[in-house]
Coordinates of C-alpha atoms and ligand atoms in Angstrom, one line a residue:
M1 CA -31.6 -7.1 -24.5
F2 CA -27.9 -6.2 -25.2
R3 CA -27.4 -2.6 -24.2
H4 CA -24.8 -0.9 -26.4
S5 CA -22.3 1.5 -25.0
R6 CA -21.8 5.1 -26.2
F7 CA -18.5 4.0 -27.7
F8 CA -20.4 1.5 -29.9
W9 CA -22.9 4.1 -31.1
R10 CA -20.1 6.5 -31.9
L11 CA -18.2 3.8 -33.8
F12 CA -21.3 2.7 -35.6
L13 CA -22.3 6.3 -36.6
S14 CA -18.8 7.0 -37.9
Y15 CA -18.8 3.9 -40.0
F16 CA -22.4 4.5 -41.2
V17 CA -21.8 8.1 -42.2
L18 CA -18.7 7.0 -44.1
A19 CA -20.6 4.2 -45.8
C20 CA -23.5 6.6 -46.7
A21 CA -21.1 9.2 -48.1
A22 CA -19.4 6.5 -50.2
A23 CA -22.7 5.1 -51.5
A24 CA -24.0 8.5 -52.3
G25 CA -20.8 9.6 -54.0
L26 CA -20.8 6.3 -56.0
G27 CA -24.5 6.7 -56.9
L28 CA -24.0 10.3 -58.1
F29 CA -21.0 9.3 -60.1
A30 CA -22.8 6.4 -61.6
A31 CA -25.9 8.5 -62.4
D32 CA -23.7 11.1 -64.1
R33 CA -22.0 8.5 -66.2
L34 CA -25.2 6.8 -67.1
H35 CA -26.9 10.1 -68.0
A36 CA -24.0 11.0 -70.2
T37 CA -24.0 7.6 -71.9
R38 CA -27.7 7.5 -72.3
F39 CA -27.9 11.1 -73.6
E40 CA -25.2 10.3 -76.1
S41 CA -27.1 7.2 -77.3
I42 CA -30.4 9.2 -77.6
Q43 CA -28.5 11.9 -79.5
R44 CA -27.0 9.2 -81.8
A45 CA -30.5 7.8 -82.5
L46 CA -31.8 11.3 -83.2
Y47 CA -28.9 11.9 -85.6
E48 CA -29.8 8.6 -87.3
E49 CA -33.4 9.7 -87.5
S50 CA -32.3 13.0 -89.1
R51 CA -30.3 11.1 -91.7
L52 CA -33.3 8.8 -92.4
V53 CA -35.6 11.8 -92.7
Y54 CA -33.2 13.3 -95.2
E55 CA -33.2 10.2 -97.2
L56 CA -37.0 10.3 -97.2
I57 CA -37.2 13.8 -98.5
E58 CA -34.0 13.8 -100.6
E59 CA -35.9 13.4 -104.0
D60 CA -38.5 16.1 -103.2
L61 CA -35.8 18.4 -102.0
K62 CA -33.8 18.0 -105.2
A63 CA -36.9 18.6 -107.2
K64 CA -37.9 21.4 -105.0
R65 CA -41.3 19.9 -104.3
T66 CA -42.0 21.7 -101.1
G67 CA -45.6 20.4 -100.6
P68 CA -44.8 16.6 -100.6
M69 CA -41.7 17.2 -98.6
Q70 CA -43.6 19.2 -96.1
Q71 CA -46.1 16.3 -95.8
T72 CA -43.4 13.6 -95.4
L73 CA -41.8 15.7 -92.7
G74 CA -45.1 16.2 -90.9
R75 CA -45.8 12.5 -90.8
V76 CA -42.4 11.6 -89.5
A77 CA -42.6 14.4 -86.9
A78 CA -45.9 13.3 -85.7
A79 CA -44.7 9.7 -85.5
V80 CA -41.5 10.4 -83.5
G81 CA -42.7 13.5 -81.6
C82 CA -40.0 15.8 -82.9
R83 CA -39.9 19.0 -84.9
F84 CA -38.0 18.9 -88.2
T85 CA -36.6 21.9 -90.0
I86 CA -34.7 21.7 -93.4
V87 CA -32.2 24.5 -93.9
D88 CA -30.1 25.2 -96.9
N89 CA -26.4 26.1 -96.9
E90 CA -27.2 29.8 -96.6
G91 CA -29.4 29.3 -93.6
H92 CA -32.8 29.7 -95.3
V93 CA -35.5 27.5 -93.9
I94 CA -36.9 25.4 -96.7
A95 CA -39.3 23.3 -94.7
D96 CA -40.5 23.1 -91.0
T97 CA -43.0 20.9 -89.2
E98 CA -44.1 23.6 -86.8
A99 CA -44.0 27.0 -88.6
E100 CA -44.2 28.6 -92.0
P101 CA -40.7 28.6 -93.5
A102 CA -41.2 32.0 -95.2
T103 CA -41.8 33.6 -91.8
M104 CA -38.7 32.1 -90.2
D105 CA -35.3 33.8 -89.6
N106 CA -32.1 32.8 -91.3
H107 CA -30.8 29.8 -89.3
R108 CA -27.2 29.8 -90.6
L109 CA -25.9 31.2 -87.3
R110 CA -27.8 28.8 -85.0
P111 CA -25.1 27.0 -82.9
E112 CA -26.2 23.5 -84.0
I113 CA -26.1 24.6 -87.7
V114 CA -22.7 26.3 -87.3
Q115 CA -21.3 23.1 -85.6
A116 CA -22.9 20.8 -88.2
A117 CA -21.4 22.9 -91.0
A118 CA -18.0 22.4 -89.5
Q119 CA -18.2 18.8 -88.2
G120 CA -21.1 17.2 -90.0
E121 CA -23.2 17.1 -86.8
G122 CA -24.1 19.8 -84.2
A123 CA -26.1 20.0 -81.0
S124 CA -27.3 22.7 -78.7
T125 CA -29.8 23.2 -75.9
R126 CA -31.9 26.3 -75.6
W127 CA -35.3 27.9 -74.8
S128 CA -37.7 27.7 -77.7
H129 CA -40.0 30.6 -78.0
T130 CA -42.1 28.7 -80.5
L131 CA -42.5 25.6 -78.2
R132 CA -42.2 27.6 -75.0
E133 CA -39.9 25.1 -73.4
E134 CA -36.3 24.0 -73.3
V135 CA -35.4 22.0 -76.4
L136 CA -32.5 19.9 -77.7
C137 CA -31.6 20.9 -81.2
L138 CA -29.6 18.6 -83.4
A139 CA -28.4 19.4 -86.9
Y140 CA -27.3 16.9 -89.5
R141 CA -25.3 18.1 -92.6
A142 CA -26.3 16.3 -95.8
Q143 CA -24.0 16.9 -98.8
E144 CA -25.0 15.8 -102.3
P145 CA -22.3 14.6 -104.7
D146 CA -22.7 17.9 -106.6
G147 CA -21.7 19.8 -103.4
T148 CA -25.1 21.0 -102.4
I149 CA -25.4 21.2 -98.7
H150 CA -28.6 21.0 -96.6
F151 CA -29.1 20.7 -92.9
V152 CA -31.8 18.6 -91.3
R153 CA -32.5 20.1 -87.9
L154 CA -34.4 18.2 -85.3
A155 CA -35.8 19.8 -82.2
V156 CA -37.1 17.7 -79.3
P157 CA -38.3 18.9 -75.9
L158 CA -35.6 18.4 -73.4
A159 CA -38.2 17.2 -70.9
Q160 CA -39.0 14.3 -73.2
V161 CA -35.3 13.3 -73.3
K162 CA -34.9 13.6 -69.5
K163 CA -38.0 11.5 -69.0
G164 CA -36.1 8.7 -70.7
L165 CA -33.2 9.3 -68.3
R166 CA -35.3 9.3 -65.1
V167 CA -35.9 5.6 -65.3
F168 CA -32.2 5.1 -64.6
D169 CA -32.3 7.5 -61.7
E170 CA -35.0 5.6 -59.9
S171 CA -33.2 2.2 -60.3
L172 CA -30.0 3.9 -59.2
L173 CA -31.7 5.4 -56.1
L174 CA -33.1 2.0 -55.2
G175 CA -29.6 0.5 -55.6
V176 CA -28.0 3.2 -53.5
A177 CA -30.7 2.7 -50.8
A178 CA -30.1 -1.0 -50.8
V179 CA -26.3 -0.5 -50.5
I180 CA -26.9 1.9 -47.6
L181 CA -29.2 -0.6 -45.9
L182 CA -26.7 -3.4 -46.3
S183 CA -23.7 -1.3 -45.3
G184 CA -25.7 -0.1 -42.3
A185 CA -26.1 -3.7 -41.2
A186 CA -22.5 -4.4 -41.9
C187 CA -21.4 -1.3 -40.0
F188 CA -23.6 -2.4 -37.0
L189 CA -21.9 -5.8 -36.9
L190 CA -18.4 -4.4 -37.4
A191 CA -19.0 -1.7 -34.7
R192 CA -20.4 -4.4 -32.3
R193 CA -17.4 -6.7 -33.0
Q194 CA -15.0 -3.9 -32.2
A195 CA -16.9 -2.2 -29.4
T196 CA -18.0 -5.2 -27.4
P197 CA -14.5 -6.3 -26.4
I198 CA -13.5 -2.7 -25.7
A199 CA -16.7 -2.2 -23.5
E200 CA -15.9 -5.5 -21.7
L201 CA -12.3 -4.4 -21.3
S202 CA -13.2 -1.0 -19.9
S203 CA -15.7 -2.6 -17.4
T204 CA -13.0 -5.1 -16.3
A205 CA -10.4 -2.3 -16.0
R206 CA -12.9 -0.3 -13.9
A207 CA -13.5 -3.4 -11.6
I208 CA -9.8 -3.9 -11.2
A209 CA -9.3 -0.2 -10.4
A210 CA -12.1 -0.5 -7.8
G211 CA -10.2 -3.4 -6.1
D212 CA -11.6 -6.6 -7.7
L213 CA -8.3 -8.1 -8.6
S214 CA -9.8 -11.5 -9.4
R215 CA -11.5 -10.1 -12.5
R216 CA -9.9 -11.0 -15.8
A217 CA -10.6 -9.6 -19.3
F218 CA -11.5 -11.8 -22.3
A219 CA -8.3 -12.1 -24.2
G220 CA -9.9 -13.1 -27.5
G221 CA -11.7 -11.5 -30.5
S222 CA -9.6 -9.4 -32.8
V223 CA -5.8 -9.4 -32.5
E224 CA -5.8 -5.9 -31.0
A225 CA -8.5 -6.7 -28.5
A226 CA -6.8 -9.9 -27.5
A227 CA -3.5 -8.1 -27.0
L228 CA -5.2 -5.4 -25.0
G229 CA -7.1 -8.1 -22.9
S230 CA -3.8 -9.9 -22.2
A231 CA -2.2 -6.6 -21.2
V232 CA -5.0 -5.8 -18.8
N233 CA -4.8 -9.3 -17.3
A234 CA -1.0 -9.0 -16.9
M235 CA -1.6 -5.6 -15.3
A236 CA -4.2 -7.1 -12.9
E237 CA -1.8 -9.9 -12.0
A238 CA 1.1 -7.5 -11.4
I239 CA -1.2 -5.3 -9.2
A240 CA -2.4 -8.4 -7.3
E241 CA 1.2 -9.5 -6.8
A242 CA 2.4 -6.1 -5.7
K243 CA -0.5 -5.8 -3.3
A244 CA 0.2 -9.3 -1.9
E245 CA 3.8 -8.4 -1.5
S246 CA 3.0 -5.1 0.2
A247 CA 0.5 -6.9 2.5
K248 CA 3.2 -9.5 3.3
A249 CA 5.7 -6.7 4.0
R250 CA 3.2 -4.9 6.2
E251 CA 2.4 -8.2 8.1
E252 CA 6.1 -8.8 8.6
L253 CA 6.5 -5.2 9.8
L254 CA 3.5 -5.6 12.2
A255 CA 4.9 -8.9 13.4
I256 CA 8.3 -7.3 14.1
L257 CA 6.6 -4.3 15.7
G258 CA 4.4 -6.6 17.7
S259 CA 7.3 -8.5 19.2
M260 CA 9.3 -5.4 20.0
T261 CA 9.6 -4.4 23.6
E262 CA 10.0 -0.8 22.5
G263 CA 6.7 1.1 21.9
I264 CA 6.4 2.5 18.3
I265 CA 3.9 5.1 17.2
A266 CA 4.1 6.6 13.7
T267 CA 1.9 9.6 12.7
D268 CA 1.2 11.4 9.4
G269 CA 1.7 15.2 8.9
Q270 CA -1.7 15.9 10.6
R271 CA -0.6 13.9 13.7
R272 CA -3.0 11.1 12.8
I273 CA -1.8 7.6 13.9
V274 CA -0.7 5.4 11.0
L275 CA 1.1 2.7 12.9
V276 CA 1.2 1.6 16.5
N277 CA 2.4 -1.5 18.3
P278 CA 1.1 -3.2 21.5
A279 CA 4.2 -2.2 23.4
A280 CA 3.4 1.5 22.9
A281 CA -0.1 0.9 24.1
A282 CA 1.2 -0.8 27.2
L283 CA 3.9 1.7 28.0
L284 CA 1.9 4.8 27.4
D285 CA -1.3 3.3 28.8
F286 CA -3.9 3.3 26.0
S287 CA -5.9 0.7 24.2
A288 CA -4.4 -0.2 20.9
A289 CA -7.7 -1.4 19.4
G290 CA -9.1 0.7 16.5
I291 CA -6.9 3.7 16.9
A292 CA -5.4 3.8 13.4
G293 CA -6.4 7.2 11.8
K294 CA -7.2 8.8 15.2
A295 CA -5.4 12.0 16.3
L296 CA -2.4 11.5 18.5
W297 CA -3.9 13.6 21.3
E298 CA -7.0 11.4 21.3
V299 CA -4.9 8.4 22.1
V300 CA -1.9 9.5 24.1
R301 CA -3.1 11.4 27.3
D302 CA 0.3 12.3 28.7
E303 CA 0.5 16.2 28.3
Q304 CA 4.3 16.1 28.4
V305 CA 4.5 13.7 25.4
L306 CA 2.0 15.8 23.4
Q307 CA 3.8 19.1 24.1
E308 CA 7.2 17.6 23.1
A309 CA 5.6 16.1 19.9
E310 CA 4.4 19.6 18.9
Q311 CA 7.9 21.0 19.6
V312 CA 9.5 18.3 17.4
A313 CA 6.9 19.0 14.6
A314 CA 7.7 22.7 14.8
S315 CA 11.5 22.4 15.0
G316 CA 12.1 19.3 13.1
Q317 CA 14.6 18.3 15.8
R318 CA 14.6 15.0 17.7
R319 CA 13.8 15.2 21.4
T320 CA 13.9 12.7 24.2
L321 CA 11.8 13.0 27.3
R322 CA 11.4 10.9 30.4
C323 CA 8.0 10.4 31.9
G324 CA 6.3 8.3 34.5
P325 CA 5.6 6.6 36.5
I326 CA 2.8 5.5 34.2
R327 CA 1.1 2.5 35.9
G328 CA 4.3 2.1 38.0
R329 CA 6.6 2.1 35.0
Y330 CA 9.1 4.8 33.9
V331 CA 9.2 5.5 30.2
A332 CA 11.7 7.3 27.9
V333 CA 10.2 8.6 24.7
V334 CA 12.3 9.6 21.7
I335 CA 10.3 11.7 19.3
S336 CA 11.7 12.3 15.8
P337 CA 10.3 13.8 12.6
L338 CA 9.2 11.2 10.1
A339 CA 9.5 12.0 6.4
H340 CA 6.4 11.1 4.4
A341 CA 6.5 10.8 0.6
G342 CA 5.0 14.0 -0.8
G343 CA 3.4 15.1 2.4
A344 CA 4.1 17.1 5.6
P345 CA 6.5 15.2 7.9
G346 CA 4.9 13.0 10.5
L347 CA 6.3 11.9 13.8
L348 CA 7.9 8.8 15.1
L349 CA 7.6 8.1 18.8
V350 CA 9.8 5.3 20.2
A351 CA 9.1 4.6 23.9
H352 CA 11.1 2.3 26.1
D353 CA 10.7 1.1 29.6
T354 CA 13.4 2.6 31.8
T355 CA 11.9 1.3 35.0
E356 CA 14.8 -1.0 35.6
A357 CA 17.4 1.7 34.9
V358 CA 15.5 4.1 37.2
E359 CA 15.2 1.5 39.9
Y360 CA 18.9 0.6 39.5
Q361 CA 19.8 4.2 40.0
E362 CA 17.6 4.4 43.1
L363 CA 19.2 1.2 44.4
R364 CA 22.7 2.4 43.8
K365 CA 21.9 5.7 45.6
E366 CA 20.4 3.7 48.5
F367 CA 23.4 1.3 48.5
V368 CA 25.9 4.1 48.7
A369 CA 23.9 5.8 51.5
N370 CA 23.7 2.4 53.4
V371 CA 27.4 1.7 53.0
S372 CA 28.3 5.2 54.2
H373 CA 26.1 4.8 57.1
E374 CA 27.4 1.3 57.9
L375 CA 31.0 2.5 57.8
R376 CA 30.3 5.7 59.7
T377 CA 28.9 4.0 62.8
P378 CA 31.9 1.9 63.7
L379 CA 34.3 4.6 62.6
T380 CA 32.6 7.1 64.9
F381 CA 32.9 4.6 67.8
I382 CA 36.6 3.9 67.0
K383 CA 37.4 7.6 66.7
G384 CA 35.6 8.3 70.0
F385 CA 37.4 5.6 71.9
I386 CA 40.8 6.6 70.5
E387 CA 40.2 10.2 71.6
T388 CA 39.2 8.9 75.1
L389 CA 42.3 6.8 75.2
R390 CA 44.5 9.7 74.1
D391 CA 42.9 11.9 76.8
G392 CA 44.3 9.6 79.5
A393 CA 42.2 6.4 79.5
L394 CA 45.2 4.6 77.9
S395 CA 47.0 4.6 81.2
D396 CA 43.9 3.4 83.1
P397 CA 44.6 -0.3 83.8
V398 CA 40.9 -1.2 83.8
K399 CA 39.3 1.1 81.1
G400 CA 42.3 1.1 78.8
P401 CA 42.1 -2.6 77.8
E402 CA 38.3 -2.4 77.9
Y403 CA 38.3 0.5 75.3
L404 CA 40.9 -1.3 73.2
A405 CA 38.7 -4.4 73.1
T406 CA 35.7 -2.2 72.0
I407 CA 37.9 -0.6 69.2
E408 CA 38.9 -4.1 68.1
K409 CA 35.3 -5.2 68.0
H410 CA 34.4 -2.3 65.7
V411 CA 37.4 -2.9 63.6
T412 CA 36.3 -6.5 63.2
Q413 CA 32.8 -5.3 62.3
L414 CA 34.4 -3.0 59.7
T415 CA 36.5 -5.8 58.3
N416 CA 33.5 -8.1 58.1
L417 CA 31.6 -5.4 56.3
V418 CA 34.3 -4.7 53.8
N419 CA 34.8 -8.5 53.3
D420 CA 31.1 -9.0 52.7
L421 CA 31.0 -6.0 50.3
L422 CA 33.9 -7.4 48.4
E423 CA 32.2 -10.8 48.3
L424 CA 29.0 -9.3 47.0
S425 CA 30.7 -7.3 44.3
R426 CA 32.7 -10.4 43.2
L427 CA 29.5 -12.3 42.9
E428 CA 27.9 -9.6 41.0
S429 CA 30.8 -9.2 38.6
R430 CA 31.8 -11.8 36.0
A431 CA 34.7 -12.9 38.2
G432 CA 32.2 -14.0 40.8
I433 CA 30.8 -16.8 38.6
P434 CA 31.5 -20.0 40.5
R435 CA 33.9 -22.6 39.3
R436 CA 32.1 -25.7 38.2
H437 CA 33.1 -28.7 40.3
S438 CA 31.1 -31.7 41.5
V439 CA 30.4 -30.9 45.1
K440 CA 29.4 -33.6 47.6
L441 CA 26.8 -31.7 49.5
D442 CA 26.5 -34.2 52.4
E443 CA 30.2 -33.9 53.2
L444 CA 30.1 -30.1 52.8
V445 CA 27.1 -29.8 55.2
R446 CA 28.8 -31.9 57.8
K447 CA 32.0 -29.9 57.4
V448 CA 30.2 -26.6 58.0
V449 CA 28.3 -28.0 60.9
D450 CA 31.5 -29.1 62.5
L451 CA 33.0 -25.7 62.0
M452 CA 30.0 -23.9 63.6
Q453 CA 29.5 -26.4 66.4
P454 CA 31.8 -24.4 68.8
A455 CA 29.7 -21.2 68.3
A456 CA 26.5 -23.2 69.0
Q457 CA 27.9 -24.9 72.0
K458 CA 28.9 -21.5 73.4
K459 CA 25.2 -20.7 73.5
E460 CA 24.4 -24.2 74.6
Q461 CA 22.4 -24.8 71.5
S462 CA 21.9 -28.2 70.0
L463 CA 23.1 -28.3 66.4
T464 CA 21.9 -31.5 64.6
V465 CA 22.3 -32.8 61.0
A466 CA 20.0 -34.9 58.9
V467 CA 21.4 -35.8 55.5
S468 CA 19.4 -38.3 53.3
P469 CA 21.5 -41.3 52.4
G470 CA 22.8 -41.3 48.8
L471 CA 22.4 -37.6 48.4
P472 CA 23.5 -36.7 44.8
A473 CA 26.3 -34.3 44.2
S474 CA 25.7 -30.8 42.9
S475 CA 27.9 -28.9 40.6
G476 CA 29.4 -25.6 41.6
D477 CA 32.0 -23.8 43.6
P478 CA 32.6 -25.6 47.0
D479 CA 33.9 -22.4 48.7
Y480 CA 30.9 -20.4 47.8
L481 CA 28.5 -23.1 48.8
E482 CA 30.3 -23.5 52.1
R483 CA 30.0 -19.8 52.6
A484 CA 26.3 -19.9 51.9
I485 CA 25.6 -22.7 54.4
A486 CA 27.8 -21.1 57.0
N487 CA 25.9 -17.8 56.6
L488 CA 22.6 -19.6 57.2
L489 CA 23.9 -21.5 60.2
D490 CA 25.6 -18.3 61.6
N491 CA 22.2 -16.5 61.4
A492 CA 20.4 -19.4 63.1
I493 CA 22.9 -19.4 65.9
K494 CA 22.8 -15.6 66.2
Y495 CA 19.0 -15.2 66.2
T496 CA 18.3 -18.2 68.4
P497 CA 18.4 -17.7 72.2
R498 CA 20.6 -19.9 74.5
C499 CA 19.7 -23.5 74.7
G500 CA 17.8 -23.4 71.4
A501 CA 17.7 -26.1 68.8
I502 CA 19.1 -25.9 65.3
N503 CA 18.8 -28.5 62.6
V504 CA 20.5 -28.8 59.2
S505 CA 19.0 -31.2 56.7
A506 CA 19.8 -32.1 53.1
K507 CA 17.5 -34.0 50.8
T508 CA 16.4 -34.3 47.2
N509 CA 13.3 -32.7 45.8
A510 CA 12.5 -33.2 42.2
A511 CA 15.6 -32.1 40.3
S512 CA 17.1 -30.2 43.2
V513 CA 19.0 -30.8 46.4
V514 CA 17.4 -28.9 49.2
I515 CA 19.4 -27.8 52.2
E516 CA 17.2 -26.6 55.1
V517 CA 18.4 -24.8 58.2
T518 CA 15.7 -24.7 60.8
D519 CA 15.9 -23.0 64.2
N520 CA 13.4 -22.3 67.0
G521 CA 14.7 -18.7 67.5
I522 CA 13.2 -15.3 67.6
G523 CA 11.7 -15.5 64.1
I524 CA 11.0 -12.7 61.6
P525 CA 7.8 -10.6 61.4
A526 CA 5.7 -11.4 58.3
H527 CA 6.0 -7.9 56.9
D528 CA 9.8 -8.1 56.9
L529 CA 10.0 -11.4 55.1
P530 CA 9.7 -10.1 51.5
R531 CA 12.7 -7.8 51.9
I532 CA 14.9 -10.0 54.1
F533 CA 17.2 -10.9 51.2
E534 CA 17.9 -7.2 50.3
R535 CA 21.3 -5.8 51.1
F536 CA 21.5 -4.1 54.6
Y537 CA 18.0 -5.1 55.4
R538 CA 17.8 -6.1 59.0
V539 CA 14.8 -6.6 61.3
D540 CA 16.7 -5.1 64.3
K541 CA 19.7 -3.1 63.3
S542 CA 21.3 -2.6 66.7
R543 CA 20.8 -6.3 67.6
S544 CA 22.4 -7.3 64.3
R545 CA 25.4 -5.1 64.9
E546 CA 25.6 -6.3 68.4
M547 CA 25.9 -9.8 67.0
G548 CA 28.6 -8.6 64.5
G549 CA 26.2 -8.8 61.6
T550 CA 26.6 -6.7 58.5
G551 CA 23.1 -7.1 57.0
L552 CA 24.7 -8.6 53.9
G553 CA 24.7 -12.3 54.9
L554 CA 21.4 -13.3 53.3
A555 CA 22.0 -11.1 50.2
I556 CA 25.3 -13.1 49.7
V557 CA 23.4 -16.4 50.1
K558 CA 20.8 -15.3 47.5
H559 CA 23.6 -14.3 45.0
I560 CA 25.4 -17.6 45.5
A561 CA 22.2 -19.6 45.0
Q562 CA 21.3 -17.7 41.9
A563 CA 24.9 -18.0 40.5
H564 CA 24.5 -21.8 40.9
G565 CA 21.1 -21.8 39.1
G566 CA 19.3 -22.4 42.4
S567 CA 17.2 -20.3 44.8
V568 CA 16.7 -19.5 48.4
E569 CA 13.5 -18.9 50.4
I570 CA 12.6 -18.3 54.0
S571 CA 9.6 -19.0 56.2
S572 CA 9.4 -17.7 59.7
E573 CA 7.1 -17.0 62.6
V574 CA 7.9 -14.5 65.4
G575 CA 8.8 -16.3 68.6
K576 CA 8.7 -19.8 67.0
G577 CA 11.7 -19.9 64.7
S578 CA 12.7 -19.8 61.0
T579 CA 13.5 -22.2 58.2
V580 CA 15.7 -21.2 55.3
R581 CA 15.6 -23.4 52.2
L582 CA 18.5 -23.4 49.8
S583 CA 17.7 -25.3 46.6
L584 CA 20.6 -26.3 44.2
P585 CA 20.3 -28.1 40.9
M586 CA 21.5 -31.7 40.9
G587 CA 24.5 -32.7 38.9
Ligands
ADP1 P1 22.9 -9.9 59.4 O1 24.4 -9.8 59.2 O2 22.3 -8.8 60.1 O3 22.6 -11.2 60.1 P2 21.7 -11.1 57.2 O4 21.5 -10.7 55.8 O5 22.3 -12.4 57.4 O6 22.3 -10.0 58.0 O7 20.2 -11.2 57.8 C1 19.3 -10.2 57.6 C2 18.4 -10.1 58.8 O8 17.5 -11.1 58.8 C3 19.0 -10.1 60.1 O9 19.4 -8.9 60.5 C4 17.9 -10.7 61.0 O10 17.1 -9.6 61.4 C5 17.1 -11.5 60.0 N1 17.4 -13.0 60.2 C6 18.3 -13.7 59.4 N2 18.2 -15.0 59.7 C7 17.4 -15.1 60.8 C8 17.0 -16.2 61.6 N3 17.4 -17.4 61.5 N4 16.1 -15.9 62.6 C9 15.7 -14.6 62.8 N5 16.0 -13.6 62.0 C10 16.9 -13.8 61.1

């Protein structure tokens, strides 16, 4: 069963009340008009009757035959149910069908007589004491050619006249009832035709407002309903489009935030999280899953960050703090107020990983300390020996030259150190990027071996070469590559005892050319191996210095290898020897 809305009932009742009022008004008007017309026609008939009665009694009246006249009047009165009175021009009652004329008052001033005397006909309605009811009195003026005037007055009970009118009332009432019934049905249909699309529209609009953007209104029916339906549909489409656009924009924003290395956290005025990216979770060490809407303090555990956030919220001023290590990483967090439309300002936390910068700072400090230390040691020696010489040793024929030789050794050490430092700094700067040449590595290896052969022979070491035939060329800077191979051979000779064996090989491996320097020297303890390429890292400092080492040789090799797009690695065993592998890309 179709359930009608309240709107329908209101519409229907409004129409129906209007229709009832119109029907009732029309009915009353029609009744009034009908009564008036009917009453007039009854009156006319009664006047006609009066005239006929006069004609019936005219002869008797002229002859003043009261008896027969009275009888005629009585008969007619009985037949038509009226009272007849004959009155002369002075108002004397000559005959009457109900009372004795002699006993009756003068009728000249009765309203109907006065009116009939003036206009020929007169009518009045009044209470009859004789009949004890309301009567309609009509008077007809009859004038003889000789000028004699008589009035025929007719009195009929008003109830009798009204009875004749009531027939019309009943039919009219039936008509009005039929009109009301029909208009009720019409109003029902009209209200339903208008209310149904509106009810449907309002239910569609409610569904759209609740989020069902696929709902569409029926854009038919009346012109107005169709226009409204189309407008609602256009609105739904516009909302869906705007929603899709905002979802797309949010997705893009999340994608951007997701690929950022900076951590981002945005909160509302109540410090509830509205946006967060994975980098923030990783940097500040929390789980990013399901935290939207949670309070900042529930998610970020770092007290310092929370305190700073409160300070920023209170002051409205941006602040930066450095915290960590958090899981071994140093983090800088910039906290700024974040304006929210219409609400209290939220906070924007941007966190970035400063571990590298912190480590670089540490490294720099350590490097300066190392350099100072490395410089101070030979300088102290040089200064000491110079003082000794000045104090007299200079003239000593044995000690003098001996001390000078020591000073020279330390000066060489200093020179080596400064040269190596310069080399390193060149390699680290843009200027250090090697020139690109095609380098024939087999020739280069043989050249370096030839150069180092005297040093090896001095320690009675065997220095052999094994270069694969057809070794491809590598592209790079021949001077730097020569320096790298020389450094490796220098180490092998230095850290291999007398009569040891050193071999240099060069072969291809996948897309690289690998140069291997193998010795059977003192080797390197396993725990030192990971740090062996660091600047100034030495297994045995005094031994290295004794050998004229600076602690920078392998660091330089590593930099040269990296600058050529290659790498260097070392494997070693204490007492058995070491192998250093320098890989360079072919080409
Ligand atoms: P250094 O100037 O002291 O030789 P390097 O950077 O060349 O500096 O080498 C760093 C350290 O590595 C050396 O002090 C030494 O202890 C160790 N080392 C390098 N090459 C060898 C090797 N072939 N055998 C044993 N130890 C080595």
